[in-house]
Coordinates of C-alpha atoms in Angstrom, one line a residue:
X1 CA 121.9 56.8 42.0
X2 CA 125.1 58.7 40.8
X3 CA 127.9 59.1 43.3
X4 CA 128.5 62.8 44.4
X5 CA 132.0 62.6 42.8
X6 CA 130.4 61.9 39.4
X7 CA 127.6 64.5 39.8
X8 CA 130.0 67.2 40.9
X9 CA 132.4 66.4 38.0
X10 CA 129.5 66.7 35.6
X11 CA 128.4 70.0 37.1
X12 CA 131.9 71.5 36.9
X13 CA 132.0 70.3 33.3
X14 CA 128.8 71.9 32.4
X15 CA 127.0 68.6 31.8
X16 CA 124.3 68.8 34.5
X17 CA 122.5 71.5 36.6
X18 CA 122.1 72.3 40.3
X19 CA 118.5 71.1 40.1
X20 CA 119.6 67.7 39.0
X21 CA 121.9 67.4 42.0
X22 CA 119.1 68.5 44.3
X23 CA 117.1 65.5 43.2
X24 CA 119.9 63.1 44.3
X25 CA 120.2 64.5 47.8
X26 CA 119.2 62.1 50.6
X27 CA 116.0 62.8 52.7
X28 CA 117.2 61.0 55.8
X29 CA 120.1 62.8 57.5
X30 CA 120.7 59.9 59.9
X31 CA 122.0 57.6 57.2
X32 CA 125.6 58.1 56.2
X33 CA 125.0 58.2 52.5
X34 CA 127.7 59.1 49.9
X35 CA 126.5 62.7 50.0
X36 CA 126.9 62.9 53.8
X37 CA 130.4 61.4 53.5
X38 CA 131.2 63.9 50.8
X39 CA 130.2 66.9 53.0
X40 CA 131.6 65.7 56.3
X41 CA 134.9 63.8 55.6
X42 CA 138.3 64.6 54.4
X43 CA 139.6 61.1 54.0
X44 CA 140.7 61.5 50.3
X45 CA 142.6 64.5 49.0
X46 CA 140.9 64.3 45.6
X47 CA 137.4 64.5 47.1
X48 CA 138.5 67.3 49.5
X49 CA 139.8 69.3 46.6
X50 CA 136.8 68.6 44.4
X51 CA 134.4 69.6 47.2
X52 CA 136.0 73.0 47.5
X53 CA 135.9 73.4 43.7
X54 CA 132.2 72.4 43.9
X55 CA 131.3 74.9 46.5
X56 CA 133.4 77.7 44.9
X57 CA 131.6 77.0 41.6
X58 CA 128.1 77.4 43.3
X59 CA 129.2 80.6 45.3
X60 CA 131.4 82.4 42.8
X61 CA 131.8 80.6 39.6
X62 CA 128.2 80.5 38.3
X63 CA 126.0 82.1 41.1
X64 CA 122.3 81.8 40.4
X65 CA 119.1 81.3 42.2
X66 CA 119.3 77.7 41.3
X67 CA 122.9 77.4 42.6
X68 CA 121.9 79.1 45.9
X69 CA 119.0 76.8 46.3
X70 CA 121.3 73.8 46.1
X71 CA 123.6 75.5 48.7
X72 CA 120.6 75.9 51.0
X73 CA 119.8 72.1 50.7
X74 CA 123.5 71.2 51.4
X75 CA 123.5 73.5 54.5
X76 CA 120.3 71.9 55.7
X77 CA 121.6 68.4 55.1
X78 CA 124.8 69.2 56.8
X79 CA 123.1 70.7 59.8
X80 CA 120.5 67.9 60.1
X81 CA 123.2 65.2 60.1
X82 CA 125.1 67.0 62.8
X83 CA 122.0 67.3 64.9
X84 CA 121.1 63.7 64.3
X85 CA 124.6 62.5 65.3
X86 CA 124.4 64.3 68.7
X87 CA 127.2 63.2 70.9
X88 CA 128.5 61.0 68.2
X89 CA 129.5 64.1 66.3
X90 CA 133.2 63.7 66.5
X91 CA 135.8 66.4 66.0
X92 CA 137.4 64.7 62.9
X93 CA 134.1 64.6 61.1
X94 CA 133.1 68.2 62.2
X95 CA 134.2 70.0 59.0
X96 CA 133.2 73.7 59.2
X97 CA 132.0 74.1 55.6
X98 CA 129.4 76.8 56.2
X99 CA 131.0 79.1 58.8
X100 CA 132.3 82.6 58.8
X101 CA 134.3 82.3 55.6
X102 CA 131.3 81.0 53.8
X103 CA 129.1 83.8 55.1
X104 CA 131.7 86.4 53.9
X105 CA 131.7 84.9 50.4
X106 CA 127.9 84.7 49.9
X107 CA 127.1 88.1 51.5
X108 CA 127.5 90.3 48.4
X109 CA 125.2 88.0 46.4
X110 CA 122.5 87.9 49.0
X111 CA 122.7 91.6 49.4
X112 CA 122.0 92.2 45.7
X113 CA 119.7 89.2 44.9
X114 CA 117.6 88.7 48.0
X115 CA 114.4 88.9 45.8
X116 CA 115.4 85.4 44.4
X117 CA 114.0 82.3 46.1
X118 CA 117.4 80.7 46.2
X119 CA 118.9 83.4 48.3
X120 CA 115.9 83.5 50.7
X121 CA 116.2 79.6 51.1
X122 CA 119.9 79.8 51.8
X123 CA 119.4 82.5 54.5
X124 CA 116.6 80.5 56.0
X125 CA 118.9 77.4 56.1
X126 CA 121.7 79.4 57.8
X127 CA 119.4 80.6 60.5
X128 CA 118.1 77.1 61.4
X129 CA 118.4 76.4 65.1
X130 CA 120.2 73.1 64.6
X131 CA 123.3 74.5 63.0
X132 CA 126.6 73.1 64.2
X133 CA 128.0 75.6 66.8
X134 CA 131.3 76.1 65.0
X135 CA 129.4 77.3 61.9
X136 CA 127.0 79.8 63.5
X137 CA 129.2 82.9 62.8
X138 CA 126.6 85.2 64.4
X139 CA 128.6 88.4 64.3
X140 CA 129.5 87.9 60.7
X141 CA 126.0 87.1 59.7
X142 CA 124.7 90.2 61.6
X143 CA 127.1 92.7 60.2
X144 CA 127.4 91.4 56.6
X145 CA 123.9 90.1 55.8
X146 CA 121.2 90.8 58.4
X147 CA 121.9 94.5 59.0
X148 CA 122.2 95.4 55.3
X149 CA 119.2 93.4 54.3
X150 CA 117.1 95.0 57.1
X151 CA 117.4 98.2 55.2
X152 CA 117.3 97.0 51.6
X153 CA 114.7 94.2 52.0
X154 CA 113.0 94.7 55.4
X155 CA 109.8 92.8 54.6
X156 CA 111.4 89.6 53.1
X157 CA 114.0 89.6 55.8
X158 CA 111.4 90.0 58.5
X159 CA 109.6 86.8 57.4
X160 CA 112.9 84.8 57.4
X161 CA 114.4 86.1 60.6
X162 CA 111.2 86.1 62.7
X163 CA 110.4 82.5 61.5
X164 CA 113.9 81.5 62.7
X165 CA 113.0 82.9 66.2
X166 CA 109.8 80.8 66.2
X167 CA 111.7 77.6 65.2
X168 CA 114.3 78.2 67.9
X169 CA 111.7 78.7 70.6
X170 CA 109.6 75.7 69.6
X171 CA 112.6 73.4 70.0
X172 CA 112.0 73.8 73.8
X173 CA 109.6 70.9 74.8
X174 CA 110.9 69.5 78.0
X175 CA 109.0 70.1 81.2
X176 CA 105.3 70.8 82.2
X177 CA 103.4 73.5 80.4
X178 CA 104.3 76.3 82.8
X179 CA 108.0 75.5 82.7
X180 CA 108.0 75.2 78.9
X181 CA 106.2 78.5 78.5
X182 CA 108.7 80.2 80.7
X183 CA 111.7 78.7 78.9
X184 CA 110.2 79.8 75.6
X185 CA 109.7 83.3 76.7
X186 CA 113.3 83.5 77.9
X187 CA 114.7 82.0 74.8
X188 CA 112.7 84.3 72.6
X189 CA 113.7 87.4 74.6
X190 CA 117.4 86.4 74.2
X191 CA 117.0 85.8 70.5
X192 CA 115.2 89.1 70.0
X193 CA 117.8 91.0 71.9
X194 CA 120.6 89.4 69.8
X195 CA 118.7 90.7 66.8
X196 CA 117.9 94.0 68.4
X197 CA 119.3 96.3 65.7
X198 CA 117.6 94.3 62.9
X199 CA 114.3 94.1 64.7
X200 CA 114.3 97.8 65.4
X201 CA 114.8 98.7 61.7
X202 CA 112.2 96.2 60.6
X203 CA 109.7 97.3 63.2
X204 CA 110.2 101.0 62.4
X205 CA 109.7 100.3 58.7
X206 CA 106.5 98.5 59.6
X207 CA 105.2 101.5 61.5
X208 CA 106.0 103.9 58.6
X209 CA 104.0 101.5 56.3
X210 CA 100.8 102.3 58.3
X211 CA 101.4 106.1 58.5
X212 CA 98.3 107.9 57.2
X213 CA 95.9 105.2 58.4
X214 CA 96.8 102.9 55.5
X215 CA 95.8 99.6 57.2
X216 CA 95.9 97.7 53.9
X217 CA 99.6 98.2 53.1
X218 CA 100.8 94.9 51.8
X219 CA 104.3 95.1 53.1
X220 CA 103.3 96.3 56.5
X221 CA 100.8 93.5 56.9
X222 CA 103.4 90.9 55.9
X223 CA 105.7 92.2 58.6
X224 CA 102.9 92.2 61.2
X225 CA 102.1 88.6 60.2
X226 CA 105.7 87.6 60.8
X227 CA 105.7 89.3 64.2
X228 CA 102.5 87.6 65.0
X229 CA 104.1 84.2 64.6
X230 CA 106.6 85.1 67.4
X231 CA 103.6 86.5 69.4
X232 CA 101.8 83.2 69.3
X233 CA 104.8 81.4 71.1
X234 CA 106.2 84.2 73.3
X235 CA 103.9 87.1 73.6
X236 CA 105.5 88.7 76.6
X237 CA 109.0 88.6 75.0
X238 CA 107.9 90.2 71.8
X239 CA 105.7 92.9 73.4
X240 CA 108.4 94.0 75.8
X241 CA 111.0 94.1 73.1
X242 CA 108.8 96.2 70.7
X243 CA 107.7 98.6 73.5
X244 CA 111.4 99.0 74.4
X245 CA 112.4 99.7 70.8
X246 CA 109.4 101.7 69.6
X247 CA 107.9 103.2 72.8
X248 CA 104.3 104.2 72.1
X249 CA 104.6 103.3 68.4
X250 CA 104.6 99.7 69.4
X251 CA 100.9 99.7 69.6
X252 CA 100.8 100.2 65.8
X253 CA 101.9 96.6 65.5
X254 CA 100.6 95.0 68.6
X255 CA 97.1 96.3 68.2
X256 CA 96.9 94.6 64.8
X257 CA 97.3 91.1 66.4
X258 CA 93.9 91.3 68.0
X259 CA 92.3 92.9 64.9
X260 CA 93.7 90.2 62.7
X261 CA 92.4 87.4 65.0
X262 CA 88.9 89.1 64.9
X263 CA 89.0 89.4 61.2
X264 CA 90.0 85.8 60.7
X265 CA 87.2 84.6 63.0
X266 CA 84.6 86.7 61.1
X267 CA 85.8 85.4 57.7
X268 CA 85.7 81.9 59.1
X269 CA 82.2 82.4 60.3
X270 CA 81.1 83.8 57.0
X271 CA 82.7 81.1 54.8
X272 CA 82.1 78.0 56.9
X273 CA 79.3 76.3 58.9
X274 CA 80.5 73.7 61.3
X275 CA 83.7 73.4 59.3
X276 CA 81.9 72.8 56.0
X277 CA 82.9 75.2 53.1
X278 CA 80.0 77.2 51.8
X279 CA 81.7 78.1 48.6
X280 CA 79.5 76.3 46.0
X281 CA 82.1 76.8 43.3
X282 CA 84.6 74.4 45.0
X283 CA 83.5 71.1 46.6
X284 CA 86.2 69.2 48.4
X285 CA 85.8 65.4 48.2
X286 CA 87.4 63.5 51.0
X287 CA 88.8 60.0 50.6
X288 CA 86.3 57.2 51.4
X289 CA 87.6 56.5 54.8
X290 CA 86.7 60.1 55.9
X291 CA 83.8 60.8 53.6
X292 CA 81.5 61.3 56.6
X293 CA 83.7 63.9 58.2
X294 CA 83.0 67.6 57.8
X295 CA 86.4 69.1 58.5
X296 CA 88.4 70.6 55.7
X297 CA 92.1 71.3 55.2
X298 CA 93.9 72.4 58.3
X299 CA 96.0 75.5 57.5
X300 CA 98.4 76.4 60.3
X301 CA 101.2 78.9 61.0
X302 CA 104.7 77.3 61.6
X303 CA 104.2 77.6 65.4
X304 CA 100.7 76.2 65.3
X305 CA 101.9 73.3 63.1
X306 CA 104.6 72.3 65.7
X307 CA 102.0 72.4 68.5
X308 CA 99.4 70.4 66.6
X309 CA 101.9 67.8 65.5
X310 CA 103.0 67.3 69.1
X311 CA 99.3 66.8 70.1
X312 CA 98.9 64.3 67.3
X313 CA 102.0 62.5 68.5
X314 CA 100.6 62.2 72.0
X315 CA 97.2 60.9 70.7
X316 CA 98.7 58.3 68.5
X317 CA 100.8 57.0 71.5
X318 CA 97.5 56.1 73.4
X319 CA 97.1 52.4 73.7
X320 CA 93.8 52.1 75.6
X321 CA 91.3 50.5 73.3
X322 CA 88.4 52.7 74.7
X323 CA 90.3 55.8 73.5
X324 CA 90.3 54.8 69.8
X325 CA 88.3 57.9 68.9
X326 CA 91.2 60.2 70.0
X327 CA 93.6 58.2 67.8
X328 CA 91.2 58.5 64.9
X329 CA 90.9 62.2 65.4
X330 CA 94.7 62.4 65.3
X331 CA 94.8 60.5 62.0
X332 CA 92.1 62.8 60.5
X333 CA 94.1 65.9 61.6
X334 CA 97.2 64.5 59.9
X335 CA 95.2 64.1 56.7
X336 CA 93.8 67.7 57.0
X337 CA 97.4 68.9 57.4
X338 CA 98.5 67.1 54.3
X339 CA 95.5 68.5 52.3
X340 CA 96.4 72.1 53.4
X341 CA 98.9 74.7 52.3
X342 CA 100.8 74.5 55.6
X343 CA 103.7 72.3 54.4
X344 CA 105.9 74.7 52.5
X345 CA 109.5 75.5 53.0
X346 CA 110.9 74.7 56.5
X347 CA 107.5 73.4 57.6
X348 CA 107.7 70.5 55.3
X349 CA 111.0 69.3 57.0
X350 CA 109.5 69.7 60.4
X351 CA 106.4 67.7 59.4
X352 CA 108.5 64.9 58.1
X353 CA 110.8 64.9 61.1
X354 CA 107.9 64.7 63.6
X355 CA 106.0 62.2 61.4
X356 CA 108.8 59.7 61.7
X357 CA 108.5 59.7 65.5
X358 CA 104.7 59.1 65.5
X359 CA 103.2 55.7 66.1
X360 CA 101.5 55.6 62.7
X361 CA 102.4 52.0 61.8
X362 CA 100.8 50.9 65.0
X363 CA 97.5 52.4 63.9
X364 CA 97.5 50.2 60.7
X365 CA 98.2 47.1 62.8
X366 CA 94.9 47.7 64.5
X367 CA 92.0 46.2 62.5
X368 CA 89.7 49.1 63.3
X369 CA 91.9 51.3 61.2
X370 CA 91.6 49.2 58.1

């Protein structure tokens, strides 16, 4: 694998592309690879100078969706490594690459090109809950990026911002269920209040989408779906915030949560019987190990994915032989998730991170799993 110095030199010389560099980035942020060192250390002046030239090229020199997708991956790698290091994250290694100055430089591009996937991916990376504290730049993000986009691209922004609220809340796992639920409601309320102006603009736009009894408005329904993700993990916090911001108009959004649930249940009852698809045009063949099972792909929202993976983790940690059926059920659920469309964007990273902590190898050490 090429060293970052070589890859960056090649990019600056026009001999390679951002996509080629993305393919060389490490997947394990806990290992201090050359790319991690390149991003975090200033030991050599040449590399320090080259890194700045590299970032400037991506931000200003030749900005494109591809370049900003690479920036998104670098922000994510940088954040994941900082989070993995924990207390070992020393001051001399804590290089603030993606802080306030970075946000100011990318703001004009994001404002004009937020319809591009690279821009969306970069904003999603910047809103991840594990960002280094010295890089959060909340005020700058709010005034230069979030507020302008809430007016120009309310639907796309709602999907990114509200997903970030869900991920932040779902980081809270310590304590019994009642304690965790209370902590999550408190965290969600704080996050929603920090985003109050942005949420208000998005919510009012959503209400306008449904004026005139247009229940099938595509953008309005996308925003409702984004709000619904927060509602799944912190219902009280979202309801109280929407009612404060919208008064009686809040019901326009909140009432759709229940109607969406009823609609999904009805569609599920019509399309499946005992989990078996009744669509004769598409027959899903399961691997031989599971050919007798009737369950199909397990499609989950981001919050449901986290909860399901936590349950799978607990089941796979069971060691009592008489409870093997629970472990088998957990393995089947893993396969169903892999066969689904749930592992897109941030969800893929969450899945991989949680999978590493599961006792999967132990299952293959048991002859009954062969």
